[in-house]
XYZ file of C-alpha atoms in Angstrom:
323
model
C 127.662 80.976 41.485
C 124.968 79.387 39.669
C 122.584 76.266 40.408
C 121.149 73.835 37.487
C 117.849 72.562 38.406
C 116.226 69.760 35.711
C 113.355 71.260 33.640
C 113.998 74.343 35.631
C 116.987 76.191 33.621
C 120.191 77.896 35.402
C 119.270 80.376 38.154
C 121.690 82.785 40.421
C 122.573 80.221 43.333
C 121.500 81.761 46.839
C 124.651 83.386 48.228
C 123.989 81.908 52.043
C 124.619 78.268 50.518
C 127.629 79.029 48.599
C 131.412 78.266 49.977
C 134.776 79.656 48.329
C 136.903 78.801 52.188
C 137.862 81.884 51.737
C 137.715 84.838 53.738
C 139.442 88.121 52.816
C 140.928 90.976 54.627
C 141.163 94.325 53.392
C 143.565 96.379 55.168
C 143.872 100.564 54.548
C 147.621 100.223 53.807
C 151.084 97.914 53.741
C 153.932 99.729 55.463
C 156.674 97.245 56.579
C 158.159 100.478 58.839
C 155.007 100.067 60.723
C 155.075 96.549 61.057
C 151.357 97.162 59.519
C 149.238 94.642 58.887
C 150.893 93.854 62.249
C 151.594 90.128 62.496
C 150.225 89.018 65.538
C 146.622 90.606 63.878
C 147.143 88.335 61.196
C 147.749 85.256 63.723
C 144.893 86.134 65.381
C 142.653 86.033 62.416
C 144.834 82.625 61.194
C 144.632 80.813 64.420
C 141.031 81.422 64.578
C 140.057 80.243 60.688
C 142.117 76.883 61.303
C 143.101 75.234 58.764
C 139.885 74.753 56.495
C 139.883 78.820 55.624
C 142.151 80.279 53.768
C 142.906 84.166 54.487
C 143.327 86.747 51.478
C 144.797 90.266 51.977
C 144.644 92.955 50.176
C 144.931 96.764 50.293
C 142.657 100.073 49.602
C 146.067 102.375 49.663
C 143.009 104.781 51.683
C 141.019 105.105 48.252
C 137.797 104.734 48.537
C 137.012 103.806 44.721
C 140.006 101.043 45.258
C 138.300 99.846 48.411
C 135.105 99.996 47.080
C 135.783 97.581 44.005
C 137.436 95.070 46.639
C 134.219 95.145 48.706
C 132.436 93.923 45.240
C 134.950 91.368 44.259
C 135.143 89.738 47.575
C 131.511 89.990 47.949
C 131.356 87.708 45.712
C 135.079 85.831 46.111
C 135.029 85.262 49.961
C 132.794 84.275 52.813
C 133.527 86.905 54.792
C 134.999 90.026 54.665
C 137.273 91.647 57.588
C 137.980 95.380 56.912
C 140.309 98.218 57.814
C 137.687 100.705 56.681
C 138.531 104.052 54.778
C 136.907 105.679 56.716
C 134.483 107.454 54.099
C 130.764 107.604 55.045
C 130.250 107.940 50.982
C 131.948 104.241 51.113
C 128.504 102.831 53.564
C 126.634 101.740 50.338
C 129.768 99.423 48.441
C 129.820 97.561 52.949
C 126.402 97.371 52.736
C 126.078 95.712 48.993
C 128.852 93.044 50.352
C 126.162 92.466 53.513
C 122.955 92.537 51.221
C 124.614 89.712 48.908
C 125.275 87.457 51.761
C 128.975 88.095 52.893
C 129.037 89.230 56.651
C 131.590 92.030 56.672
C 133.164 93.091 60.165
C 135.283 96.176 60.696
C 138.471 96.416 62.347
C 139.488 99.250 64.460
C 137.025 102.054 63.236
C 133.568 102.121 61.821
C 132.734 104.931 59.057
C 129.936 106.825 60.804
C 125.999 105.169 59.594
C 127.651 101.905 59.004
C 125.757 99.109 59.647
C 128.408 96.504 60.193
C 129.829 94.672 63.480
C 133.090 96.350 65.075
C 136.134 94.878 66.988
C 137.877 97.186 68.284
C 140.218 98.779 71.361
C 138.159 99.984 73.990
C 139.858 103.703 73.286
C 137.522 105.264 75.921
C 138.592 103.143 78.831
C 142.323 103.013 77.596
C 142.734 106.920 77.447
C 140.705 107.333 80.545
C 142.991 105.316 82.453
C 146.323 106.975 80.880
C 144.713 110.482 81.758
C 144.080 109.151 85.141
C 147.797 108.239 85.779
C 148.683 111.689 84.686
C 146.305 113.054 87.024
C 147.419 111.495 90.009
C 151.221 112.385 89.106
C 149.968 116.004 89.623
C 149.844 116.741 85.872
C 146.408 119.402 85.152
C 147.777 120.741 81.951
C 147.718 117.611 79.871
C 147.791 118.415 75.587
C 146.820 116.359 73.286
C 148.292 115.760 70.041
C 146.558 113.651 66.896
C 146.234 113.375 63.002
C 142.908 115.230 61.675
C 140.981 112.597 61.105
C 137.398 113.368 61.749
C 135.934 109.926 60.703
C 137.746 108.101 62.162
C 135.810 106.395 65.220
C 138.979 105.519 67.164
C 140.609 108.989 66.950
C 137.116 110.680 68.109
C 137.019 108.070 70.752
C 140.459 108.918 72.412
C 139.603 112.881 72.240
C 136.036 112.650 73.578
C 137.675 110.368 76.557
C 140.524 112.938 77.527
C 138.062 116.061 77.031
C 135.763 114.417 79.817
C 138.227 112.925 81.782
C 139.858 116.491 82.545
C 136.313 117.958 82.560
C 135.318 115.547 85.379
C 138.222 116.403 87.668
C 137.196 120.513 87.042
C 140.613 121.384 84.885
C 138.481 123.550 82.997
C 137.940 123.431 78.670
C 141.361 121.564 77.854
C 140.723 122.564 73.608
C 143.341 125.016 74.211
C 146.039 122.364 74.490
C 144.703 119.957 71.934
C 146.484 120.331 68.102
C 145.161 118.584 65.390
C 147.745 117.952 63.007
C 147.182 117.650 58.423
C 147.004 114.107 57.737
C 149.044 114.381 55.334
C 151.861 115.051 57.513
C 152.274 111.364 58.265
C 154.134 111.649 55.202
C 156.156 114.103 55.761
C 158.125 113.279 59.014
C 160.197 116.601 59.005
C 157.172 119.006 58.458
C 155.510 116.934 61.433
C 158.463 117.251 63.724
C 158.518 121.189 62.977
C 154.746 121.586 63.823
C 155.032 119.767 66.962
C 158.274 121.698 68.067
C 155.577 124.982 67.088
C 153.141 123.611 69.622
C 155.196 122.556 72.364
C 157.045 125.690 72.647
C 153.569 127.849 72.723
C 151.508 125.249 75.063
C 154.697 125.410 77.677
C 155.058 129.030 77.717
C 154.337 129.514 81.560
C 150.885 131.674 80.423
C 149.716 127.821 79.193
C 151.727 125.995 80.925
C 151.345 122.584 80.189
C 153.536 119.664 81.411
C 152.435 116.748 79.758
C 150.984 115.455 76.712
C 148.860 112.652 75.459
C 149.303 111.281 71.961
C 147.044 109.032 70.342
C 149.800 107.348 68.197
C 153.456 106.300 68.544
C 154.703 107.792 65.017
C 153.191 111.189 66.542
C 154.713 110.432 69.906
C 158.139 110.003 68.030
C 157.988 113.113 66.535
C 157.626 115.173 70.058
C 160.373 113.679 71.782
C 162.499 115.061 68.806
C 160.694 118.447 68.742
C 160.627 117.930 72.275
C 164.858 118.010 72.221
C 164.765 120.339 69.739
C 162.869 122.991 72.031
C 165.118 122.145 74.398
C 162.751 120.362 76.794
C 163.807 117.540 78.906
C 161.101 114.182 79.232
C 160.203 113.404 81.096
C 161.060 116.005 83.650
C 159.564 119.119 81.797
C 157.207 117.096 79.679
C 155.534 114.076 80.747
C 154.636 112.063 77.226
C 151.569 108.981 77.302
C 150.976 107.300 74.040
C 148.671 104.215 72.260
C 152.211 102.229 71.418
C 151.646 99.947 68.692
C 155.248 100.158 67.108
C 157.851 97.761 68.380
C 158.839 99.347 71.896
C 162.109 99.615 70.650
C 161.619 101.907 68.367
C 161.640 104.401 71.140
C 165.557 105.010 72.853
C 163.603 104.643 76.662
C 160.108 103.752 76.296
C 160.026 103.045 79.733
C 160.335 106.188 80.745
C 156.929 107.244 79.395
C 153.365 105.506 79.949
C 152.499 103.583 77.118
C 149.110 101.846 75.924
C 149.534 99.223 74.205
C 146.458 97.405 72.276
C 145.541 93.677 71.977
C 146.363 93.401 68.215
C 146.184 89.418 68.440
C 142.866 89.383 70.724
C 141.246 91.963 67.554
C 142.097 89.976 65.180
C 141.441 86.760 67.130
C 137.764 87.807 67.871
C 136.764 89.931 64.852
C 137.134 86.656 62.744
C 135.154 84.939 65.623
C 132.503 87.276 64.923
C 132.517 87.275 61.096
C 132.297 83.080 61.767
C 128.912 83.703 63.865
C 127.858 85.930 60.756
C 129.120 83.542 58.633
C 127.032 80.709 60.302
C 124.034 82.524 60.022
C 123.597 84.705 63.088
C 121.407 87.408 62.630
C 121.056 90.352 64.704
C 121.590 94.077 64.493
C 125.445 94.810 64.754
C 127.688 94.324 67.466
C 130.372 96.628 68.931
C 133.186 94.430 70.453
C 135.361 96.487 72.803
C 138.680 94.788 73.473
C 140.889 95.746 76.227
C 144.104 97.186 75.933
C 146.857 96.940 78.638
C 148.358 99.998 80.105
C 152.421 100.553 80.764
C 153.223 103.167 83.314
C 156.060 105.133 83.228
C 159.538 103.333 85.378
C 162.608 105.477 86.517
C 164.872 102.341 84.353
C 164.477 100.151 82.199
C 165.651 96.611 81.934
C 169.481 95.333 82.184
C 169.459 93.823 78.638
C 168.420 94.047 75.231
C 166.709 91.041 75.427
C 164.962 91.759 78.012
C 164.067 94.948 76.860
C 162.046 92.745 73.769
C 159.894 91.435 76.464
C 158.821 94.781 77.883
C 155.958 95.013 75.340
C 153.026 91.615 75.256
C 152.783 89.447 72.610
C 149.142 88.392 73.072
C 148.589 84.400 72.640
C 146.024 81.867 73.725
C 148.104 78.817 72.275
C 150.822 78.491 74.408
C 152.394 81.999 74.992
């Protein structure tokens, strides 16, 4: 951290020239239910560091003071930071310290709003447009839409702002009537969550809304309408058509066939964000970069497949080295 010079004294050593082979990736949370930080993100990130750079995770538990004090250390500990951000705005200024001290920093997922930092990331507009599409052509015009509050969160705002214009487009009118935004803090409270989507299914299906499908911008939410779904006394997908981004193992659902499914590129994010932060880390300079990474879409089949087994293969595991 410091440089010697004879008949000079000891002065701060300039950040650019100094190496830990390090670089460090701050995720938001560690949930082994959720398979979160999902392993083929972290072999992504491995495969592309190689063997000279050593990866160090750790988490923010979605404080911003925690992940703000992790943003100094590895500022200062790393080469490069790779982030699950918060999500707070008021967070911009500990990001921006890491990038002013020389450690490139590249967000994962979602970028805090007036962050100046590279993104790699699902491209949610093209994946929801495509799973609103589908729906469309089934003959579906009442299509809800069912998410966590989360305001500032890029991907989330993505995924609405896609299925608002993609019904808009085809002339089904304002669809805000079937969206329902749901407390964040009902992701920890799975029985509350199951009870407020049972609420909004059984007032957007009334036949004065009549709605007969719905899009979900995560699995866990997803999970929790097929029971309220049951518990309403709806059958899906013949009453209710469901579409969902499907990052849980598949087989967490009893026929996830049955319903279209997105499912994102988790290796190919992690894969190119630390591609990225290497450019950064190389000395590339340039204002930042959005990376948009495709996801693949799974419609909807009438069966599934004739084994377990085979029912493991129904969902990609992304792979440039031999998969």
């Amino acid at each position: 951290l410091v440089v010697r010079t004879k008949g000079s004294g000891t002065v701060v050593a300039d950040r650019a020239n100094v190496r830990t082979g390090r670089v460090a990736l701050i995720v938001d949370r560690m949930d082994p239910r959720y398979n979160f930080p999902h392993t083929d993100l972290l072999r992504g990130i491995q495969d592309a560091l190689g063997e000279d750079t050593g990866l160090v995770v750790a988490r923010s538990d979605d404080d911003p003071r925690r992940e703000a004090r992790l943003l100094d250390r590895f500022s200062l500990d790393a080469d490069g930071i790779l982030a699950y951000p918060v999500a707070s705005p008021k967070n911009n200024d500990a990001f921006h310290r890491a990038i002013d001290r020389g450690t490139p920093v590249v967000a994962l997922d979602r970028r805090p709003e007036g962050l100046r930092a590279d993104l790699v990331a699902t491209d949610n507009a093209d994946a929801t447009r495509r799973v609103v599409e589908l729906l469309l052509a089934e003959g579906h015009r009442r299509i809800a839409f069912f998410s966590f509050h989360k305001p500032t969160f890029s991907s989330v705002v993505e995924r609405h702002t896609a299925y608002v214009r993609a019904l808009r487009e085809v002339g089904c009118g304002d669809p805000e009537p079937w969206v329902r935004w749901f407390p964040q803090s009902l992701e920890n409270e799975p029985n509350l969550l199951i009870q407020a989507a049972r609420d909004a299914l059984v007032a957007l299906t009334r036949p004065s809304e009549g709605v007969t499908a719905l899009f979900c911008v995560e699995d866990y939410i997803a999970l929790a309408a097929l029971e309220a779904a049951e518990g309403a006394g709806l059958r899906v997908p013949d009453d209710l058509r469901l579409a969902f981004f499907n990052d849980w193992p598949q087989l967490m659902f009893r026929d996830p066939w049955r319903h279209h499914r997105v499912v994102q590129d988790v290796y190919g994010i992690g894969r190119r964000a630390t591609e990225r932060l290497q450019l950064r880390m190389g000395g590339e300079r340039c204002e930042p970069v959005t990376v948009s990474v495709p996801a693949l879409l799974h419609p909807a089949t009438e069966s599934g497949p004739a084994s377990a087994l085979a029912a493991v293969a129904l969902t990609p595991h992304y792979q440039t080295n031999g998969g």
